[in-house]
Amino acid sequence: MDIIVSSACIISVHGNAKSIPQTRMDKAVLTLGSEEYELPLTVGSEREVGIDIRALRKESKAVTLDPGYGNTGSCESAVTYIDGENGALRYRGYSIEELAQKSSFVEVCYLLIYGELPTSAELDVMKHNLTHHSMLHEDMKKFFEGYPPSAHPMSVLSAMVSSLAAYYPDSEDPADLDLNIIRLIAKLKTIAAFSYKKSIGHPYVYPRNDLDYSEDFLQMMFAVPAEEYNVPTLLARTLDMLLILHADHEQNCSTSTVRMVGSSGADLFASISAGISALSGPLHGKANQEVISMLARIQADGGNYKKYLDKAKDKNDPFRLMGFGHRVYKNFDPRARVIKKTADQVLNDLGINDPLLAVAKHLETAALEDEYFVQRRLYPNVDFYSGILYRAMGIPTDMFTVMFAMGRMPGWIAQWVEMRNDPHNRIHRPRQIYTGATERAYVPMSERD
Ligand code: SDX
């Protein structure tokens, strides 16, 4: 059966494509066997075109097939825009480069969740709330005691966030939801730091209301009760910037998970706990941890870059260049550019000479000159250089993905709230093309042996 999809803007019939002026972008036409179906278009504010196939199944009984959702728009969203061809990323219209340079993480939280940059009064309220809700219920400390010191902090984080629902139940009242949003962001840094303290057997350090978000996290991580600890300004500012860079990335795996779980009506904490679990995979957030192992392995092996590029290219070898490639970016990930530049500056200012930074740069250069990576348009992504910065800040490797989760929190929340408020939201329920056995009679055990 020949299937031809044509739209009024780009008509593609038997391989002949021609452009029609934008004004005529009103529908697509799908030819399925001898039938034609008209499909409406949805055009976004950046002129992205979506072919709306909602009515297709009812009319034709056909479904679209797109494993991994590589070309499927799951929602309309006004939160984040990515132009993967040109390596551009914007939160609510503001470029990531400008936000990273001029904004603060708390301001970006406000922007993502409420849609606009805050006034100074609104920002003060947000800061006040985020500091005054940062303590954990004392009973929750007992949960940490149940985990072995070797527990990966992402497992602890996901379980703890899920447990918050037991203390702060879901409610129909928007004011309660607002408060739960604040609690979640405020308490996440406490949970993250406590899980680290627990893993090294140190006493927990409580949050302080006189410090801003990133400063407070650093003091909970690194302060020791018997000693004075002044948060280094450079580290606090660097962390704030890293959190901004990770704050949202439209419909990535963990965010889609948050929306998927939330679409059933599950509460905020349950939905975001699921997102944290999705982020923990090495193809997603855990890539930042994997990058460091990979760079250390290459260094220990004498810096033989070609050997590792060859392994990454070999389809029979599971090794891949971690921190490289992206579903959407077919150009530099703009976050990786900012992080690479910052890594140079911060390591220099701290007087740190991390040999893994040199290994990373050599590997990047070698990959970007290699035909395989050039052809597939594989560039460093956000995870390639972030670990170098976290290391310089003294953050242990298995906490890297937790740092990603802290940054991504406002994005997950903004997307969850947008989904909840969307009158068109339905429970997420993809279809499939069944490829298993057709109907057959049950075979009794006596006939199976
Ligand atoms: C994040 O989606 C987001 O927005 C995520 C994120 C966010 O902010 O939320 O940006 C954060 O998750 C960053 C990505 C972190 N993961 C890694 O760094 C792991 C290494 N990268 C890859 O495994 C891969 O590039 C993915 C998972 C990131 C993307 O996978 P895709 O889109 O399914 O691409 P693909 O695997 O189909 O790759 C296309 C081709 C394949 O070759 P061919 O079959 O065409 O010959 O490129 C090759 C792949 O084998 N390829 C790689 C490679 N990445 C892709 N080959 C070697 N090394 C790699 N890293």
Short mmCIF file of N, CA and C and ligand atoms in Angstrom, two decimals, residues 68 70 82 89 245-255 279 281-288 290-291 308-309 311-315 319-330 333 335 372-373 376-384 404 408 412, ligand 1:
data_model
loop_
_atom_site.label_atom_id
_atom_site.label_comp_id
_atom_site.label_asym_id
_atom_site.label_seq_id
_atom_site.Cartn_x
_atom_site.Cartn_y
_atom_site.Cartn_z
N GLY A 68 10.09 5.22 20.08
CA GLY A 68 10.98 6.22 20.69
C GLY A 68 10.48 7.63 20.48
N GLY A 70 10.42 9.65 18.08
CA GLY A 70 11.41 10.55 17.46
C GLY A 70 10.79 11.70 16.70
N ILE A 82 13.31 24.58 21.57
CA ILE A 82 14.64 24.15 21.10
C ILE A 82 14.64 24.18 19.58
N LEU A 89 18.32 27.31 22.39
CA LEU A 89 17.44 26.87 23.49
C LEU A 89 16.93 28.11 24.21
N LEU A 245 21.17 25.98 33.55
CA LEU A 245 21.37 25.31 32.25
C LEU A 245 20.59 23.99 32.16
N HIS A 246 20.32 23.38 33.32
CA HIS A 246 19.61 22.10 33.31
C HIS A 246 18.10 22.26 33.54
N ALA A 247 17.62 23.49 33.70
CA ALA A 247 16.28 23.69 34.27
C ALA A 247 15.11 23.16 33.44
N ASP A 248 15.23 23.16 32.12
CA ASP A 248 14.16 22.52 31.34
C ASP A 248 14.71 22.16 29.97
N HIS A 249 14.08 21.20 29.32
CA HIS A 249 14.52 20.83 27.97
C HIS A 249 13.38 20.19 27.21
N GLU A 250 12.29 20.82 27.20
CA GLU A 250 11.00 20.37 26.61
C GLU A 250 10.76 18.88 26.81
N GLN A 251 10.35 18.12 25.80
CA GLN A 251 9.77 16.79 26.06
C GLN A 251 10.80 15.66 26.09
N ASN A 252 11.87 15.85 26.84
CA ASN A 252 12.89 14.79 26.98
C ASN A 252 12.30 13.59 27.74
N CYS A 253 13.09 12.54 27.89
CA CYS A 253 12.58 11.28 28.49
C CYS A 253 11.99 11.48 29.89
N SER A 254 12.71 12.18 30.77
CA SER A 254 12.18 12.31 32.15
C SER A 254 10.97 13.23 32.21
N THR A 255 10.97 14.31 31.42
CA THR A 255 9.84 15.23 31.43
C THR A 255 8.60 14.55 30.83
N LEU A 279 15.37 9.86 34.74
CA LEU A 279 16.63 10.60 34.57
C LEU A 279 17.84 9.76 34.95
N GLY A 281 18.82 6.94 34.12
CA GLY A 281 19.39 6.05 33.09
C GLY A 281 20.61 6.65 32.42
N PRO A 282 21.60 5.80 32.05
CA PRO A 282 22.84 6.31 31.44
C PRO A 282 22.65 6.98 30.08
N LEU A 283 21.56 6.70 29.38
CA LEU A 283 21.36 7.39 28.10
C LEU A 283 20.78 8.79 28.32
N HIS A 284 20.39 9.06 29.57
CA HIS A 284 19.78 10.36 29.88
C HIS A 284 20.65 11.05 30.94
N GLY A 285 20.13 11.31 32.13
CA GLY A 285 20.88 12.13 33.10
C GLY A 285 22.14 11.49 33.64
N LYS A 286 22.16 10.16 33.73
CA LYS A 286 23.34 9.53 34.30
C LYS A 286 24.54 9.58 33.35
N ALA A 287 24.31 10.07 32.14
CA ALA A 287 25.44 10.18 31.21
C ALA A 287 26.54 11.06 31.81
N ASN A 288 26.17 12.06 32.66
CA ASN A 288 27.21 12.94 33.21
C ASN A 288 28.17 12.16 34.12
N GLU A 290 28.68 8.85 33.73
CA GLU A 290 29.36 7.90 32.83
C GLU A 290 30.50 8.57 32.06
N VAL A 291 30.33 9.87 31.77
CA VAL A 291 31.38 10.58 31.03
C VAL A 291 32.69 10.54 31.81
N TYR A 308 39.05 4.45 21.22
CA TYR A 308 37.71 4.61 21.81
C TYR A 308 36.70 5.12 20.79
N LEU A 309 37.18 5.91 19.83
CA LEU A 309 36.26 6.31 18.75
C LEU A 309 35.87 5.08 17.94
N LYS A 311 35.74 2.01 18.99
CA LYS A 311 34.80 1.22 19.79
C LYS A 311 33.39 1.82 19.71
N ALA A 312 33.32 3.15 19.78
CA ALA A 312 32.01 3.82 19.75
C ALA A 312 31.32 3.61 18.40
N LYS A 313 32.12 3.46 17.35
CA LYS A 313 31.54 3.32 16.01
C LYS A 313 31.13 1.87 15.70
N ASP A 314 31.71 0.95 16.48
CA ASP A 314 31.49 -0.48 16.23
C ASP A 314 30.12 -0.90 16.76
N LYS A 315 29.23 -1.28 15.84
CA LYS A 315 27.86 -1.63 16.25
C LYS A 315 27.81 -2.91 17.10
N PHE A 319 29.98 -0.05 23.70
CA PHE A 319 30.56 1.24 24.11
C PHE A 319 30.05 2.36 23.19
N ARG A 320 29.62 3.46 23.79
CA ARG A 320 29.24 4.67 23.05
C ARG A 320 29.96 5.84 23.68
N LEU A 321 30.15 6.88 22.93
CA LEU A 321 30.79 8.07 23.48
C LEU A 321 29.78 8.77 24.38
N MET A 322 29.96 8.64 25.68
CA MET A 322 28.99 9.24 26.60
C MET A 322 29.13 10.76 26.57
N GLY A 323 27.98 11.43 26.68
CA GLY A 323 28.00 12.89 26.60
C GLY A 323 28.05 13.39 25.16
N PHE A 324 27.88 12.47 24.21
CA PHE A 324 27.88 12.84 22.80
C PHE A 324 26.58 12.42 22.13
N GLY A 325 26.10 13.23 21.20
CA GLY A 325 24.89 12.90 20.45
C GLY A 325 23.65 13.41 21.16
N HIS A 326 22.62 13.62 20.41
CA HIS A 326 21.38 14.12 20.99
C HIS A 326 20.24 13.89 20.01
N ARG A 327 19.07 13.57 20.55
CA ARG A 327 17.91 13.35 19.68
C ARG A 327 17.52 14.63 18.94
N VAL A 328 17.65 15.76 19.55
CA VAL A 328 17.15 17.00 18.93
C VAL A 328 18.27 17.85 18.32
N TYR A 329 19.38 17.99 19.04
CA TYR A 329 20.46 18.85 18.52
C TYR A 329 21.22 18.15 17.40
N LYS A 330 21.25 18.78 16.26
CA LYS A 330 22.09 18.31 15.17
C LYS A 330 23.17 19.36 14.93
N ASP A 333 25.11 21.54 21.26
CA ASP A 333 24.17 21.78 22.36
C ASP A 333 24.64 23.10 23.00
N ARG A 335 24.12 24.45 25.71
CA ARG A 335 24.50 24.32 27.13
C ARG A 335 25.93 23.80 27.24
N TYR A 372 32.47 9.51 10.87
CA TYR A 372 31.27 8.89 11.48
C TYR A 372 30.47 9.92 12.27
N PHE A 373 31.16 10.70 13.13
CA PHE A 373 30.47 11.66 13.98
C PHE A 373 29.99 12.87 13.17
N ARG A 376 26.80 11.85 11.15
CA ARG A 376 25.62 11.70 12.01
C ARG A 376 25.33 12.94 12.83
N ARG A 377 26.13 13.94 12.65
CA ARG A 377 25.98 15.23 13.34
C ARG A 377 25.91 15.02 14.87
N LEU A 378 26.92 14.35 15.37
CA LEU A 378 27.01 14.06 16.81
C LEU A 378 27.97 15.05 17.45
N TYR A 379 27.47 15.81 18.41
CA TYR A 379 28.25 16.84 19.11
C TYR A 379 28.19 16.58 20.61
N PRO A 380 29.07 17.26 21.38
CA PRO A 380 28.96 17.11 22.83
C PRO A 380 27.61 17.64 23.32
N ASN A 381 27.00 16.93 24.25
CA ASN A 381 25.74 17.42 24.83
C ASN A 381 26.00 17.96 26.24
N VAL A 382 24.93 18.34 26.92
CA VAL A 382 25.03 19.00 28.23
C VAL A 382 25.87 18.20 29.23
N ASP A 383 25.88 16.88 29.08
CA ASP A 383 26.55 16.03 30.06
C ASP A 383 28.05 15.89 29.84
N PHE A 384 28.57 16.38 28.70
CA PHE A 384 29.97 16.09 28.38
C PHE A 384 30.94 16.82 29.31
N PHE A 404 21.75 17.17 38.35
CA PHE A 404 20.91 17.35 37.17
C PHE A 404 19.45 17.42 37.62
N ARG A 408 16.68 20.31 37.05
CA ARG A 408 15.52 20.03 36.19
C ARG A 408 14.18 20.21 36.92
N TRP A 412 10.34 20.22 35.27
CA TRP A 412 9.35 19.15 35.46
C TRP A 412 8.06 19.73 36.03
C1 SDX B 1 20.35 14.09 27.98
O1 SDX B 1 16.35 14.59 25.18
C2 SDX B 1 16.85 15.48 25.91
O2 SDX B 1 16.54 16.65 25.79
C3 SDX B 1 17.82 14.99 26.98
C4 SDX B 1 18.72 16.04 27.68
C5 SDX B 1 17.92 16.91 28.63
O3 SDX B 1 18.36 18.02 28.92
O4 SDX B 1 16.88 16.46 29.12
O5 SDX B 1 19.41 16.86 26.75
C6 SDX B 1 19.76 15.32 28.60
O6 SDX B 1 19.82 13.02 28.19
C7 SDX B 1 21.57 14.21 27.09
C8 SDX B 1 21.98 12.89 26.43
C9 SDX B 1 22.84 12.07 27.38
N1 SDX B 1 23.16 10.74 26.83
C10 SDX B 1 24.37 10.44 26.31
O7 SDX B 1 25.28 11.27 26.23
C11 SDX B 1 24.56 8.99 25.91
C12 SDX B 1 25.29 8.89 24.59
N2 SDX B 1 24.42 9.35 23.51
C13 SDX B 1 23.60 8.47 22.82
O8 SDX B 1 23.40 7.18 23.23
C14 SDX B 1 22.52 9.08 21.94
O9 SDX B 1 23.11 10.05 21.15
C15 SDX B 1 21.26 9.63 22.63
C16 SDX B 1 20.62 8.64 23.59
C17 SDX B 1 21.58 10.93 23.40
C18 SDX B 1 20.22 9.98 21.52
O10 SDX B 1 19.77 8.80 20.95
P1 SDX B 1 18.93 8.78 19.60
O11 SDX B 1 18.31 10.07 19.30
O12 SDX B 1 18.02 7.59 19.68
O13 SDX B 1 20.00 8.55 18.46
P2 SDX B 1 20.52 7.19 17.94
O14 SDX B 1 20.98 6.34 19.07
O15 SDX B 1 19.49 6.59 17.02
O16 SDX B 1 21.79 7.63 17.09
C19 SDX B 1 21.76 7.92 15.70
C20 SDX B 1 23.06 7.39 15.12
C21 SDX B 1 23.20 5.87 15.37
O17 SDX B 1 24.04 5.40 14.36
P3 SDX B 1 23.40 4.67 13.06
O18 SDX B 1 22.54 3.52 13.59
O19 SDX B 1 22.60 5.68 12.31
O20 SDX B 1 24.59 4.14 12.28
O21 SDX B 1 24.20 7.96 15.82
C22 SDX B 1 24.90 6.97 16.53
C23 SDX B 1 23.92 5.79 16.68
O22 SDX B 1 24.59 4.57 16.85
N3 SDX B 1 25.21 7.53 17.84
C24 SDX B 1 26.35 7.34 18.50
C25 SDX B 1 26.26 8.09 19.67
N4 SDX B 1 25.06 8.72 19.70
C26 SDX B 1 24.43 8.37 18.60
N5 SDX B 1 27.43 6.61 18.20
C27 SDX B 1 28.43 6.63 19.10
N6 SDX B 1 28.42 7.34 20.26
C28 SDX B 1 27.33 8.07 20.58
N7 SDX B 1 27.28 8.77 21.69
#
